[in-house]
Amino acid sequence: MNTEKENIINEKLLKHYEPKETEGRIYKLWEESGYFNPDNLPGRNGQAFTIVLPPPNVTGTLHMGHALNATIQDILIRQKRMQGYKTLWIPGTDHAGIATQNVVEKDLKKQGISRHDLGKEKFIEKVWEWKEKYGDIILDQLKKIGSSCDWSRTRFTMDEKYSEAVKTAFLHYHKKGWIYQGERVISWCPRCQTSLSDLEIEYLEQQSKLYFIKYPIKSSHLEAELPSGLGSSASKFVVVATTRPETMLGDTAVAVNPNDERYKKLIGQTLLLPIQNREIPIIADESVDKDFGTGAVKVTPAHSLADSETGQ
């Protein structure tokens, strides 16, 4: 074999697979074919198959979870495309609300300014700048792993038409009574001055004290089987164990586990809330841990998510 032919072969058959040398060119061929767009697919039947990519947050770059998710979807899309379906995989990115606000604010902090210094309009501009920077990185990452999305249909959750579509959908469901506004206990960020999703909460365990408070039983003549070791007045009180005694003024009940033999005869009876002397019931709720404290807990629905559910 002459030297010229050997050089050609060596150029085409690399000793080691170099993805950077190969995959970019292959993906470019795929994109230029236009077949990621179902309107361009030849010989398709009328049956459609669509997946909407769960839009990644524009808070940074993708991780292994995104890669796994996109790979599984791409396998399904390619299978249906080869089976002759009119196949569409819609890509997009999510503004991510508070999460993006936090990363943008951290970036501003490095410059010695805050969102309040900028004002609402200028801050929103900064969020859009962040989206333009990291949103494109995210889409490029999806392309790097070979995702066969129809990029002509890429959407961002703050796009004007997208926002209008969301409003239209919400209004439609509200008129049907499927969406309604109600009072809920929420998680509040004192720094952001806004509500937070439960997914955005970081929990921190702390060493605390357990306080024991006597709640007088209004019908004190009742012969109740109460926990031992609570003193001679056990038949006249239910002793509540709590780490937050300061919320007791908002109590609406005392809850015990319905399977707790110690309190079964008291369920439905009335207690007097200390200090206020307001009447509150003893209720049964399976969420109460029989082995924690005295097995009787105060219920303050406006205080915690668990208490709110019990209150409901």
Short mmCIF file of C-alpha atoms in Angstrom, two decimals:
data_model
loop_
_atom_site.label_atom_id
_atom_site.label_comp_id
_atom_site.label_asym_id
_atom_site.label_seq_id
_atom_site.Cartn_x
_atom_site.Cartn_y
_atom_site.Cartn_z
CA MET A 1 0.00 0.00 0.00
CA ASN A 2 1.43 3.36 -0.93
CA THR A 3 2.13 6.05 1.67
CA GLU A 4 -0.63 8.40 0.43
CA LYS A 5 -3.33 5.78 0.90
CA GLU A 6 -1.94 4.84 4.30
CA ASN A 7 -2.20 8.45 5.44
CA ILE A 8 -5.81 8.68 4.25
CA ILE A 9 -6.73 5.48 6.13
CA ASN A 10 -4.94 6.65 9.28
CA GLU A 11 -6.85 9.93 9.18
CA LYS A 12 -10.22 8.17 8.88
CA LEU A 13 -9.53 5.29 11.27
CA LEU A 14 -8.29 6.91 14.46
CA LYS A 15 -6.42 4.68 16.90
CA HIS A 16 -8.70 5.84 19.71
CA TYR A 17 -12.31 6.99 19.44
CA GLU A 18 -12.42 10.77 19.76
CA PRO A 19 -16.01 11.91 20.40
CA LYS A 20 -15.09 15.56 19.88
CA GLU A 21 -13.89 14.69 16.37
CA THR A 22 -16.99 12.68 15.47
CA GLU A 23 -20.17 13.40 17.40
CA GLY A 24 -20.39 17.09 16.58
CA ARG A 25 -20.31 16.37 12.84
CA ILE A 26 -22.88 13.58 13.17
CA TYR A 27 -25.27 15.75 15.18
CA LYS A 28 -24.89 18.56 12.64
CA LEU A 29 -25.98 16.14 9.89
CA TRP A 30 -29.02 15.15 11.96
CA GLU A 31 -30.03 18.78 12.53
CA GLU A 32 -29.52 19.76 8.89
CA SER A 33 -31.75 16.87 7.78
CA GLY A 34 -34.69 18.66 9.44
CA TYR A 35 -36.20 15.36 10.57
CA PHE A 36 -36.36 16.38 14.24
CA ASN A 37 -39.33 18.46 13.06
CA PRO A 38 -42.26 16.05 12.48
CA ASP A 39 -43.58 18.27 9.67
CA ASN A 40 -40.52 17.29 7.61
CA LEU A 41 -40.70 13.53 8.16
CA PRO A 42 -41.34 11.60 4.91
CA GLY A 43 -43.99 8.93 4.59
CA ARG A 44 -45.51 9.48 8.03
CA ASN A 45 -48.95 8.22 8.94
CA GLY A 46 -51.43 10.42 10.78
CA GLN A 47 -50.74 8.95 14.21
CA ALA A 48 -48.84 11.37 16.44
CA PHE A 49 -46.50 10.77 19.36
CA THR A 50 -45.33 13.70 21.50
CA ILE A 51 -43.15 14.18 24.57
CA VAL A 52 -42.70 17.53 26.30
CA LEU A 53 -39.23 17.70 27.84
CA PRO A 54 -39.61 18.67 31.53
CA PRO A 55 -37.91 22.08 31.24
CA PRO A 56 -34.64 22.22 33.21
CA ASN A 57 -34.15 25.19 35.52
CA VAL A 58 -31.85 27.89 34.16
CA THR A 59 -29.99 28.01 37.47
CA GLY A 60 -26.80 26.55 36.05
CA THR A 61 -25.95 23.45 34.05
CA LEU A 62 -27.43 19.97 33.69
CA HIS A 63 -26.51 17.03 35.93
CA MET A 64 -26.64 13.24 35.64
CA GLY A 65 -30.35 13.16 36.51
CA HIS A 66 -31.13 15.36 33.50
CA ALA A 67 -28.95 13.16 31.31
CA LEU A 68 -30.77 9.99 32.39
CA ASN A 69 -34.19 11.60 31.92
CA ALA A 70 -33.32 12.92 28.44
CA THR A 71 -31.75 9.62 27.35
CA ILE A 72 -34.88 7.62 28.22
CA GLN A 73 -37.10 10.11 26.39
CA ASP A 74 -34.79 10.13 23.36
CA ILE A 75 -34.96 6.31 23.16
CA LEU A 76 -38.79 6.45 23.13
CA ILE A 77 -38.87 9.26 20.57
CA ARG A 78 -36.45 7.55 18.19
CA GLN A 79 -38.32 4.26 18.46
CA LYS A 80 -41.66 5.91 17.59
CA ARG A 81 -40.04 7.90 14.79
CA MET A 82 -38.69 4.68 13.22
CA GLN A 83 -42.12 3.07 13.63
CA GLY A 84 -43.61 5.74 11.37
CA TYR A 85 -45.28 7.98 13.92
CA LYS A 86 -45.43 11.75 13.41
CA THR A 87 -43.04 12.23 16.32
CA LEU A 88 -42.43 15.45 18.25
CA TRP A 89 -40.13 16.07 21.22
CA ILE A 90 -40.60 19.62 22.50
CA PRO A 91 -37.62 21.22 24.30
CA GLY A 92 -37.56 24.19 26.65
CA THR A 93 -36.17 25.77 29.80
CA ASP A 94 -37.78 26.93 33.03
CA HIS A 95 -37.26 30.32 34.70
CA ALA A 96 -37.44 28.42 38.06
CA GLY A 97 -38.78 31.38 40.02
CA ILE A 98 -37.10 31.74 43.39
CA ALA A 99 -34.23 29.37 42.53
CA THR A 100 -33.12 31.56 39.61
CA GLN A 101 -33.72 34.72 41.61
CA ASN A 102 -31.34 33.40 44.27
CA VAL A 103 -28.50 32.63 41.86
CA VAL A 104 -28.91 36.00 40.12
CA GLU A 105 -28.90 37.77 43.49
CA LYS A 106 -25.75 35.90 44.53
CA ASP A 107 -24.12 37.05 41.31
CA LEU A 108 -25.18 40.65 42.00
CA LYS A 109 -23.88 40.40 45.57
CA LYS A 110 -20.38 39.75 44.20
CA GLN A 111 -20.71 43.14 42.48
CA GLY A 112 -21.82 44.79 45.72
CA ILE A 113 -25.42 45.47 44.65
CA SER A 114 -28.85 44.01 45.44
CA ARG A 115 -32.09 43.60 43.52
CA HIS A 116 -33.50 46.52 45.51
CA ASP A 117 -30.71 48.76 44.19
CA LEU A 118 -31.68 47.82 40.63
CA GLY A 119 -35.47 47.97 40.96
CA LYS A 120 -37.96 45.50 39.48
CA GLU A 121 -37.51 46.22 35.76
CA LYS A 122 -33.71 46.20 35.83
CA PHE A 123 -33.66 43.05 37.96
CA ILE A 124 -35.92 41.24 35.48
CA GLU A 125 -33.46 42.26 32.76
CA LYS A 126 -30.70 40.57 34.79
CA VAL A 127 -32.80 37.40 35.03
CA TRP A 128 -33.21 37.43 31.23
CA GLU A 129 -29.44 37.91 30.84
CA TRP A 130 -28.90 34.88 33.06
CA LYS A 131 -31.36 32.89 30.98
CA GLU A 132 -29.62 33.82 27.74
CA LYS A 133 -26.31 32.68 29.19
CA TYR A 134 -27.28 29.46 30.96
CA GLY A 135 -30.36 28.59 28.90
CA ASP A 136 -28.18 28.20 25.81
CA ILE A 137 -25.63 26.14 27.75
CA ILE A 138 -28.41 23.77 28.83
CA LEU A 139 -29.72 23.35 25.27
CA ASP A 140 -26.17 22.75 24.00
CA GLN A 141 -25.70 20.09 26.70
CA LEU A 142 -28.86 18.33 25.51
CA LYS A 143 -27.49 18.37 21.97
CA LYS A 144 -24.17 16.96 23.21
CA ILE A 145 -25.91 13.80 24.41
CA GLY A 146 -27.71 13.46 21.07
CA SER A 147 -31.22 14.60 22.03
CA SER A 148 -33.42 14.63 18.91
CA CYS A 149 -35.67 17.52 19.98
CA ASP A 150 -37.41 19.82 17.50
CA TRP A 151 -35.32 22.89 18.35
CA SER A 152 -37.54 25.12 16.20
CA ARG A 153 -40.18 24.73 18.90
CA THR A 154 -37.92 25.62 21.87
CA ARG A 155 -39.75 27.53 24.59
CA PHE A 156 -38.85 29.40 27.78
CA THR A 157 -41.45 29.65 30.55
CA MET A 158 -41.26 33.47 30.58
CA ASP A 159 -41.91 33.76 26.82
CA GLU A 160 -44.83 36.12 26.23
CA LYS A 161 -46.95 33.63 24.26
CA TYR A 162 -46.14 30.88 26.75
CA SER A 163 -47.27 33.08 29.67
CA GLU A 164 -50.51 33.90 27.86
CA ALA A 165 -51.15 30.18 27.26
CA VAL A 166 -50.65 29.48 30.98
CA LYS A 167 -53.09 32.26 31.93
CA THR A 168 -55.64 30.95 29.43
CA ALA A 169 -55.35 27.42 30.84
CA PHE A 170 -55.64 28.62 34.45
CA LEU A 171 -58.70 30.71 33.62
CA HIS A 172 -60.29 27.75 31.81
CA TYR A 173 -59.82 25.44 34.80
CA HIS A 174 -60.85 28.13 37.29
CA LYS A 175 -64.16 28.62 35.49
CA LYS A 176 -64.71 24.86 35.65
CA GLY A 177 -64.03 24.97 39.40
CA TRP A 178 -61.00 22.69 39.08
CA ILE A 179 -58.62 25.39 40.37
CA TYR A 180 -59.49 27.49 43.39
CA GLN A 181 -57.82 29.82 45.83
CA GLY A 182 -57.68 28.78 49.46
CA GLU A 183 -55.87 29.68 52.65
CA ARG A 184 -52.83 27.51 53.27
CA VAL A 185 -49.89 27.38 55.64
CA ILE A 186 -46.87 28.25 53.51
CA SER A 187 -43.12 28.41 53.88
CA TRP A 188 -41.90 32.02 53.89
CA CYS A 189 -38.44 33.33 53.08
CA PRO A 190 -37.66 36.37 55.25
CA ARG A 191 -34.80 37.38 52.95
CA CYS A 192 -36.66 37.11 49.64
CA GLN A 193 -39.91 38.32 51.25
CA THR A 194 -41.91 35.71 49.37
CA SER A 195 -43.42 32.25 49.70
CA LEU A 196 -41.30 29.20 48.90
CA SER A 197 -42.10 25.80 47.46
CA ASP A 198 -41.69 22.88 49.89
CA LEU A 199 -39.03 21.59 47.47
CA GLU A 200 -36.94 24.70 48.11
CA ILE A 201 -36.88 24.30 51.90
CA GLU A 202 -33.71 23.24 53.65
CA TYR A 203 -34.35 21.58 57.01
CA LEU A 204 -32.00 21.95 59.94
CA GLU A 205 -32.21 19.73 63.02
CA GLN A 206 -31.69 21.53 66.33
CA GLN A 207 -31.40 20.52 69.96
CA SER A 208 -34.48 21.81 71.74
CA LYS A 209 -36.42 21.49 74.98
CA LEU A 210 -39.63 19.59 75.56
CA TYR A 211 -42.20 21.45 77.64
CA PHE A 212 -45.04 19.72 79.53
CA ILE A 213 -48.26 21.68 79.99
CA LYS A 214 -51.40 20.62 81.87
CA TYR A 215 -54.65 21.16 79.97
CA PRO A 216 -57.60 20.84 82.44
CA ILE A 217 -60.38 18.42 81.49
CA LYS A 218 -63.68 20.29 81.65
CA SER A 219 -65.67 17.18 82.55
CA SER A 220 -63.29 16.40 85.43
CA HIS A 221 -65.63 13.74 86.87
CA LEU A 222 -64.71 11.46 83.94
CA GLU A 223 -62.80 8.38 85.06
CA ALA A 224 -60.10 8.30 82.42
CA GLU A 225 -57.21 5.96 81.94
CA LEU A 226 -54.38 8.47 81.79
CA PRO A 227 -50.60 7.89 81.64
CA SER A 228 -49.04 6.95 84.93
CA GLY A 229 -46.54 9.19 86.68
CA LEU A 230 -48.38 12.46 86.04
CA GLY A 231 -49.21 13.19 89.67
CA SER A 232 -52.32 12.93 91.79
CA SER A 233 -54.27 15.26 89.51
CA ALA A 234 -53.86 12.96 86.50
CA SER A 235 -57.62 12.40 86.24
CA LYS A 236 -58.20 16.17 85.93
CA PHE A 237 -55.61 17.06 83.27
CA VAL A 238 -54.18 15.98 79.96
CA VAL A 239 -50.49 16.74 79.88
CA VAL A 240 -49.32 17.93 76.49
CA ALA A 241 -45.67 17.71 75.41
CA THR A 242 -44.46 20.41 72.99
CA THR A 243 -41.28 22.09 71.79
CA ARG A 244 -43.22 25.25 70.93
CA PRO A 245 -45.23 26.39 73.98
CA GLU A 246 -45.40 29.96 72.64
CA THR A 247 -47.94 28.89 69.99
CA MET A 248 -50.45 27.55 72.52
CA LEU A 249 -52.65 30.65 72.35
CA GLY A 250 -53.59 29.54 68.84
CA ASP A 251 -54.48 25.97 69.84
CA THR A 252 -57.78 24.63 68.53
CA ALA A 253 -57.50 21.06 69.84
CA VAL A 254 -55.35 18.45 71.54
CA ALA A 255 -54.72 15.36 69.44
CA VAL A 256 -54.05 11.79 70.52
CA ASN A 257 -53.55 8.61 68.51
CA PRO A 258 -56.87 6.71 68.16
CA ASN A 259 -55.03 3.47 68.96
CA ASP A 260 -53.55 4.81 72.19
CA GLU A 261 -55.35 2.91 74.96
CA ARG A 262 -54.42 5.60 77.49
CA TYR A 263 -56.60 8.23 75.86
CA LYS A 264 -59.37 6.33 74.08
CA LYS A 265 -62.00 7.25 76.70
CA LEU A 266 -61.08 10.94 76.42
CA ILE A 267 -61.58 11.33 72.66
CA GLY A 268 -64.45 13.77 72.11
CA GLN A 269 -64.15 15.32 75.56
CA THR A 270 -63.43 19.00 76.17
CA LEU A 271 -60.32 20.66 77.58
CA LEU A 272 -59.73 24.20 78.80
CA LEU A 273 -56.86 26.00 77.07
CA PRO A 274 -54.57 27.36 79.82
CA ILE A 275 -54.35 31.16 80.21
CA GLN A 276 -57.34 31.76 77.92
CA ASN A 277 -59.65 29.16 79.50
CA ARG A 278 -61.08 28.60 76.02
CA GLU A 279 -62.78 25.25 75.38
CA ILE A 280 -61.06 22.97 72.86
CA PRO A 281 -61.79 19.31 71.97
CA ILE A 282 -59.66 16.19 72.33
CA ILE A 283 -59.46 14.67 68.86
CA ALA A 284 -58.03 11.48 67.35
CA ASP A 285 -55.38 11.63 64.64
CA GLU A 286 -53.19 8.76 63.45
CA SER A 287 -50.29 11.13 62.76
CA VAL A 288 -49.68 11.46 66.52
CA ASP A 289 -46.68 9.44 67.71
CA LYS A 290 -47.79 7.49 70.78
CA ASP A 291 -44.22 7.13 72.00
CA PHE A 292 -43.22 10.81 71.78
CA GLY A 293 -43.57 12.90 74.92
CA THR A 294 -46.87 12.09 76.59
CA GLY A 295 -48.60 10.95 73.38
CA ALA A 296 -50.84 14.04 73.48
CA VAL A 297 -49.98 17.00 71.22
CA LYS A 298 -51.40 20.49 70.87
CA VAL A 299 -52.86 21.40 67.48
CA THR A 300 -52.23 24.90 66.14
CA PRO A 301 -53.45 24.86 62.49
CA ALA A 302 -51.90 28.24 61.62
CA HIS A 303 -48.52 27.12 62.99
CA SER A 304 -47.30 24.17 60.91
CA LEU A 305 -48.15 22.11 57.83
CA ALA A 306 -48.80 19.01 59.97
CA ASP A 307 -51.10 20.92 62.34
CA SER A 308 -52.88 22.48 59.37
CA GLU A 309 -53.63 19.05 57.90
CA THR A 310 -54.92 17.86 61.27
CA GLY A 311 -57.07 20.99 61.50
CA GLN A 312 -58.55 20.35 58.06
#
